[in-house]
Amino acid sequence: MQSAAQTLVIIGTGGTIAGASGSATDNVGYKAGSLSVNTLVAAVPALASRSLEAEQLAQLDSKDMDHATWARLARRVQAHLERPEVRGVVITHGTDTLEETAYLLQRVLAPRKPVVLTAAMRPATAIQADGPQNLLDAVAVAESEGVSGVVAVVAGQVWSGLELRKTHSYRLDAFEAGPDAGALAVVEEGVLRRFRDWPAGEALGVARLPAGGQAWPWVEVLGSHAGADARAIEAWRVAGLQGLVLACTGNGTLHEALEAPVRALKEAGVPVWRTTRCAQGRIVGASDEPGAALSPWAARVELMLRLLAD
Ligand code: SIN
């Protein structure tokens, strides 16, 4: 049965998809978050006949994404999803922290309607900008029957909000899914071809997110690497760190120089989660550890959400 809800809300947050450069041949020296979401929609003539509402929530380079914007975004998305006439929400976002925003929104909202993030690797002023096609594909996914949860659509591929990782700094198909997971679907000429289930799970609820200017828990990510030094952990512990995610080598191993300060942190009651710094795979033999199958960045979001429940 066709859904009665027909309106799509497109929320703009900035990113390269809204980026502008002085030269059409410059794909790197541009300013992200320069064009309004209305301008992005107007650049795709095929969207003119659709029932769309556009809303500018932020205008950021997503490297500068902050917790307050996350909380505002989650609350706006929820408010739109609660409107019966709204079929789904599309969010234009920068690629750099898209995976963190997507993870947060899926865990907090776990929506029954589609929430589709999209982005671009080239600014809107590029000779061959990828943003317009990605936006059109994102709208096609949000309009497709049966789609639910938070997903991301980039370069014709549909990724789970719980799995996607930016794995390339320049290519148009800059994302993969981890650990060892593939795309959920592809979009071909506006038609969705699905391979796997949509993201699901229990919604933690927006009430868990700090309101106004309230602080979020202080959780850092620390990489284990050759020549690792304990001083950063020591300084963070003294300064009141509330959680630490270790981006460990290989199958969850830690440089011996970090062992004692990590122990001291745990003894002080600070949760420390292991993840792997490998781009793919999980920590094998650690399925009871919450970070074992997450990227360090998703684990950081997950650990903050747990601390917010306490
Ligand atoms: C950003 O993340 O806002 C800039 C980079 C990009 O969107 O590709």
Coordinates of C-alpha atoms and ligand atoms in Angstrom, one line a residue:
M1 CA 0.0 0.0 0.0
Q2 CA 1.3 3.5 -0.9
S3 CA 2.0 5.7 2.1
A4 CA -0.3 8.8 2.5
A5 CA 2.7 10.9 3.7
Q6 CA 4.1 12.7 0.8
T7 CA 6.2 15.6 2.0
L8 CA 10.0 15.4 2.3
V9 CA 11.9 17.8 4.5
I10 CA 15.4 18.6 3.3
I11 CA 17.6 19.9 6.1
G12 CA 20.8 21.7 5.2
T13 CA 23.8 21.6 7.5
G14 CA 26.6 22.7 5.2
G15 CA 29.5 20.6 3.8
T16 CA 31.2 20.3 0.4
I17 CA 27.8 19.6 -1.1
A18 CA 27.1 23.3 -0.3
G19 CA 30.7 24.3 -1.0
A20 CA 31.8 27.0 -3.5
S21 CA 35.2 27.7 -5.1
G22 CA 36.4 30.6 -7.2
S23 CA 37.4 28.2 -10.0
A24 CA 35.3 25.4 -11.5
T25 CA 38.5 23.3 -11.8
D26 CA 39.3 23.5 -8.1
N27 CA 38.0 20.5 -6.2
V28 CA 39.9 21.1 -3.0
G29 CA 40.4 24.8 -2.4
Y30 CA 36.8 25.7 -1.7
K31 CA 34.7 26.9 1.2
A32 CA 32.4 24.3 2.5
G33 CA 28.9 25.4 3.6
S34 CA 28.6 28.4 1.3
L35 CA 25.3 27.8 -0.5
S36 CA 21.9 27.6 1.0
V37 CA 19.9 24.3 1.0
N38 CA 17.3 26.1 -1.2
T39 CA 20.1 26.8 -3.8
L40 CA 21.1 23.1 -3.7
V41 CA 17.5 22.0 -4.3
A42 CA 17.0 24.6 -7.1
A43 CA 20.1 23.2 -8.8
V44 CA 18.3 19.9 -9.4
P45 CA 15.4 20.5 -11.9
A46 CA 14.0 17.0 -11.4
L47 CA 13.1 18.0 -7.8
A48 CA 10.9 20.9 -8.9
S49 CA 7.8 18.7 -9.2
R50 CA 8.3 17.1 -5.7
S51 CA 6.6 18.0 -2.5
L52 CA 9.6 19.3 -0.6
E53 CA 10.3 21.7 2.3
A54 CA 13.8 23.0 2.8
E55 CA 15.2 24.1 6.1
Q56 CA 18.7 25.5 6.9
L57 CA 19.7 24.1 10.3
A58 CA 23.4 25.0 10.1
Q59 CA 26.0 26.1 7.6
L60 CA 29.1 24.2 8.7
D61 CA 32.2 22.5 7.4
S62 CA 31.5 19.2 9.1
K63 CA 35.0 19.0 10.5
D64 CA 33.6 21.7 12.9
M65 CA 30.4 19.7 13.8
D66 CA 29.6 20.2 17.5
H67 CA 27.4 18.6 20.1
A68 CA 24.9 21.4 20.3
T69 CA 24.3 21.2 16.6
W70 CA 23.8 17.5 16.9
A71 CA 21.2 17.9 19.6
R72 CA 19.4 20.6 17.6
L73 CA 19.4 18.4 14.5
A74 CA 18.1 15.3 16.3
R75 CA 15.3 17.3 17.8
R76 CA 14.3 18.9 14.5
V77 CA 14.4 15.6 12.6
Q78 CA 12.2 14.0 15.3
A79 CA 9.7 17.0 15.1
H80 CA 9.4 16.6 11.4
L81 CA 9.1 12.8 11.5
E82 CA 6.2 13.2 13.9
R83 CA 4.2 15.2 11.3
P84 CA 1.8 12.7 9.6
E85 CA 2.3 14.4 6.2
V86 CA 6.1 14.0 6.3
R87 CA 7.3 10.9 4.5
G88 CA 11.0 11.3 5.5
V89 CA 13.9 13.6 6.0
V90 CA 16.9 14.2 3.8
I91 CA 20.0 15.9 5.4
T92 CA 22.7 17.5 3.4
H93 CA 26.0 17.2 5.4
G94 CA 29.7 17.3 5.0
T95 CA 31.4 13.9 4.4
D96 CA 34.1 14.4 7.0
T97 CA 32.0 13.6 10.1
L98 CA 28.9 12.2 8.4
E99 CA 29.4 8.8 9.9
E100 CA 29.3 10.3 13.4
T101 CA 26.1 12.2 12.8
A102 CA 24.5 9.2 11.1
Y103 CA 25.4 6.9 14.0
L104 CA 24.1 9.4 16.6
L105 CA 20.8 9.9 14.8
Q106 CA 20.2 6.2 14.3
R107 CA 20.9 5.4 18.0
V108 CA 18.8 8.3 19.3
L109 CA 15.9 8.2 16.8
A110 CA 15.9 4.7 15.3
P111 CA 13.2 6.1 13.0
R112 CA 10.5 4.1 11.3
K113 CA 10.5 6.7 8.5
P114 CA 13.6 7.2 6.4
V115 CA 16.3 9.7 7.4
V116 CA 18.7 10.0 4.5
L117 CA 22.0 11.8 4.8
T118 CA 23.7 12.9 1.7
A119 CA 26.9 14.7 0.8
A120 CA 29.4 15.4 -1.9
M121 CA 33.1 15.1 -2.5
R122 CA 33.3 18.0 -4.9
P123 CA 32.0 21.6 -4.3
A124 CA 28.8 22.7 -6.0
T125 CA 30.9 24.9 -8.3
A126 CA 32.9 22.0 -9.8
I127 CA 32.8 21.1 -13.5
Q128 CA 31.4 17.7 -12.5
A129 CA 29.8 18.3 -9.1
D130 CA 28.5 15.1 -7.5
G131 CA 26.2 16.8 -5.1
P132 CA 23.1 17.2 -7.4
Q133 CA 23.0 13.5 -8.3
N134 CA 23.6 12.5 -4.7
L135 CA 20.7 14.8 -3.6
L136 CA 18.4 13.4 -6.3
D137 CA 19.4 9.8 -5.2
A138 CA 18.8 10.6 -1.6
V139 CA 15.3 11.9 -2.4
A140 CA 14.6 8.8 -4.4
V141 CA 15.6 6.6 -1.4
A142 CA 13.5 8.7 1.0
E143 CA 10.5 8.3 -1.4
S144 CA 10.9 4.6 -1.9
E145 CA 8.4 2.3 -0.2
G146 CA 9.5 0.5 2.9
V147 CA 12.7 2.4 3.7
S148 CA 13.3 3.1 7.4
G149 CA 16.1 4.1 9.6
V150 CA 19.1 6.4 9.2
V151 CA 21.0 5.8 6.0
A152 CA 23.5 7.7 3.9
V153 CA 23.4 7.9 0.1
V154 CA 26.6 8.8 -1.7
A155 CA 27.8 7.9 -5.3
G156 CA 24.8 5.7 -5.9
Q157 CA 25.3 3.5 -2.8
V158 CA 23.1 3.4 0.3
W159 CA 24.9 2.8 3.6
S160 CA 23.6 2.0 7.1
G161 CA 24.0 4.8 9.6
L162 CA 25.4 2.3 12.0
E163 CA 28.1 1.1 9.7
L164 CA 29.4 3.7 7.2
R165 CA 32.9 4.9 7.4
K166 CA 34.7 7.5 5.2
T167 CA 37.6 5.6 3.8
H168 CA 38.8 7.8 1.0
S169 CA 39.9 11.4 1.2
Y170 CA 39.2 12.3 -2.5
R171 CA 37.3 9.8 -4.5
L172 CA 33.6 10.3 -5.2
D173 CA 32.8 6.9 -3.7
A174 CA 34.5 7.8 -0.4
F175 CA 32.5 5.5 1.9
E176 CA 32.5 1.8 2.9
A177 CA 30.7 -0.1 5.6
G178 CA 32.4 -1.8 8.5
P179 CA 33.2 -4.2 9.8
D180 CA 33.3 -6.1 6.6
A181 CA 29.7 -5.1 5.7
G182 CA 28.6 -4.0 2.3
A183 CA 26.1 -1.4 1.1
L184 CA 22.5 -1.8 2.0
A185 CA 21.3 -1.0 -1.5
V186 CA 22.2 0.9 -4.6
V187 CA 20.2 3.6 -6.4
E188 CA 20.1 3.2 -10.2
E189 CA 18.2 5.8 -12.2
G190 CA 16.1 6.6 -9.2
V191 CA 15.2 3.0 -8.5
L192 CA 16.4 1.3 -5.3
R193 CA 17.9 -2.2 -5.4
R194 CA 18.2 -3.5 -1.8
F195 CA 20.6 -6.2 -0.6
R196 CA 20.3 -6.0 3.2
D197 CA 17.9 -4.9 5.9
W198 CA 17.4 -1.3 6.9
P199 CA 19.1 -0.2 10.2
A200 CA 16.9 -1.1 13.2
G201 CA 17.0 -1.1 17.0
E202 CA 15.7 0.6 20.0
A203 CA 15.6 4.5 20.0
L204 CA 17.4 5.9 23.0
G205 CA 15.3 9.1 22.6
V206 CA 16.2 12.7 22.2
A207 CA 15.6 13.3 25.9
R208 CA 18.9 11.7 26.5
L209 CA 20.7 14.5 24.7
P210 CA 21.8 17.5 26.7
A211 CA 19.6 20.6 26.1
G212 CA 20.7 24.1 25.4
G213 CA 24.3 24.8 26.2
Q214 CA 24.7 21.8 28.7
A215 CA 27.9 19.9 28.4
W216 CA 28.2 16.4 26.9
P217 CA 30.5 13.9 28.5
W218 CA 34.1 14.4 27.7
V219 CA 35.2 11.3 25.7
E220 CA 38.5 11.3 23.7
V221 CA 39.9 8.9 21.1
L222 CA 43.5 7.9 21.5
G223 CA 45.5 6.0 18.9
S224 CA 48.0 3.3 19.9
H225 CA 51.1 3.7 17.7
A226 CA 54.8 3.2 17.5
G227 CA 56.5 5.3 20.1
A228 CA 53.3 5.8 22.1
D229 CA 53.6 8.1 25.1
A230 CA 51.6 8.0 28.3
R231 CA 51.5 11.8 28.9
A232 CA 48.3 12.5 27.0
I233 CA 46.3 10.0 29.1
E234 CA 47.8 11.3 32.3
A235 CA 47.0 14.9 31.4
W236 CA 43.4 14.0 30.4
R237 CA 42.9 12.0 33.6
V238 CA 44.0 15.0 35.7
A239 CA 41.8 17.3 33.6
G240 CA 38.6 15.2 34.3
L241 CA 38.3 12.9 31.2
Q242 CA 35.0 10.9 31.5
G243 CA 35.6 8.2 28.8
L244 CA 38.4 7.0 26.5
V245 CA 38.2 5.1 23.3
L246 CA 41.4 3.4 22.3
A247 CA 42.1 3.0 18.5
C248 CA 44.2 -0.1 19.1
T249 CA 46.6 -1.7 16.7
G250 CA 45.4 -4.8 14.8
N251 CA 43.2 -7.1 16.8
G252 CA 42.9 -4.7 19.8
T253 CA 46.5 -4.6 21.0
L254 CA 47.9 -1.7 23.0
H255 CA 51.4 -0.3 23.1
E256 CA 53.0 -1.3 26.4
A257 CA 53.7 2.3 27.3
L258 CA 49.9 2.9 27.5
E259 CA 49.1 0.0 29.7
A260 CA 49.8 1.5 33.2
P261 CA 48.0 4.9 32.5
V262 CA 45.0 3.0 31.0
R263 CA 44.9 0.9 34.2
A264 CA 45.0 4.0 36.3
L265 CA 42.2 5.5 34.3
K266 CA 40.0 2.4 34.8
E267 CA 40.8 2.3 38.5
A268 CA 39.6 5.9 38.7
G269 CA 36.3 4.8 37.3
V270 CA 36.7 6.1 33.7
P271 CA 35.4 3.7 31.1
V272 CA 37.9 2.7 28.5
W273 CA 36.8 1.0 25.3
R274 CA 38.9 -0.8 22.8
T275 CA 38.4 -0.5 19.0
T276 CA 40.7 -1.4 16.2
R277 CA 42.4 1.3 14.2
C278 CA 42.2 -1.0 11.1
A279 CA 39.8 0.3 8.5
Q280 CA 38.1 -3.1 8.3
G281 CA 37.4 -6.0 10.7
R282 CA 36.5 -6.2 14.3
I283 CA 38.4 -7.2 17.5
V284 CA 38.0 -11.0 17.2
G285 CA 37.4 -12.7 20.6
A286 CA 36.0 -9.6 22.2
S287 CA 32.3 -9.7 21.2
D288 CA 31.3 -8.8 24.8
E289 CA 33.2 -5.5 24.5
P290 CA 31.0 -2.6 23.3
G291 CA 33.6 -1.1 21.0
A292 CA 34.8 -4.3 19.4
A293 CA 32.9 -3.9 16.1
L294 CA 32.7 -0.2 16.0
S295 CA 35.0 2.4 14.4
P296 CA 36.7 4.6 17.0
W297 CA 34.4 7.5 16.0
A298 CA 31.2 5.5 16.3
A299 CA 32.4 4.1 19.6
R300 CA 33.0 7.6 20.9
V301 CA 29.4 8.5 20.1
E302 CA 28.1 5.3 21.7
L303 CA 30.2 5.8 24.9
M304 CA 28.9 9.4 25.2
L305 CA 25.3 8.1 24.9
R306 CA 25.9 5.5 27.6
L307 CA 27.4 8.1 29.9
L308 CA 24.4 10.4 29.3
A309 CA 22.1 7.6 30.6
D310 CA 23.9 7.5 33.9
Ligands
SIN1 C1 32.8 18.7 5.2 O1 32.9 17.6 5.8 O2 32.0 19.6 5.6 C2 33.8 19.1 4.2 C3 34.3 18.0 3.4 C4 33.2 17.3 2.6 O3 32.0 17.5 2.7 O4 33.6 16.4 1.8

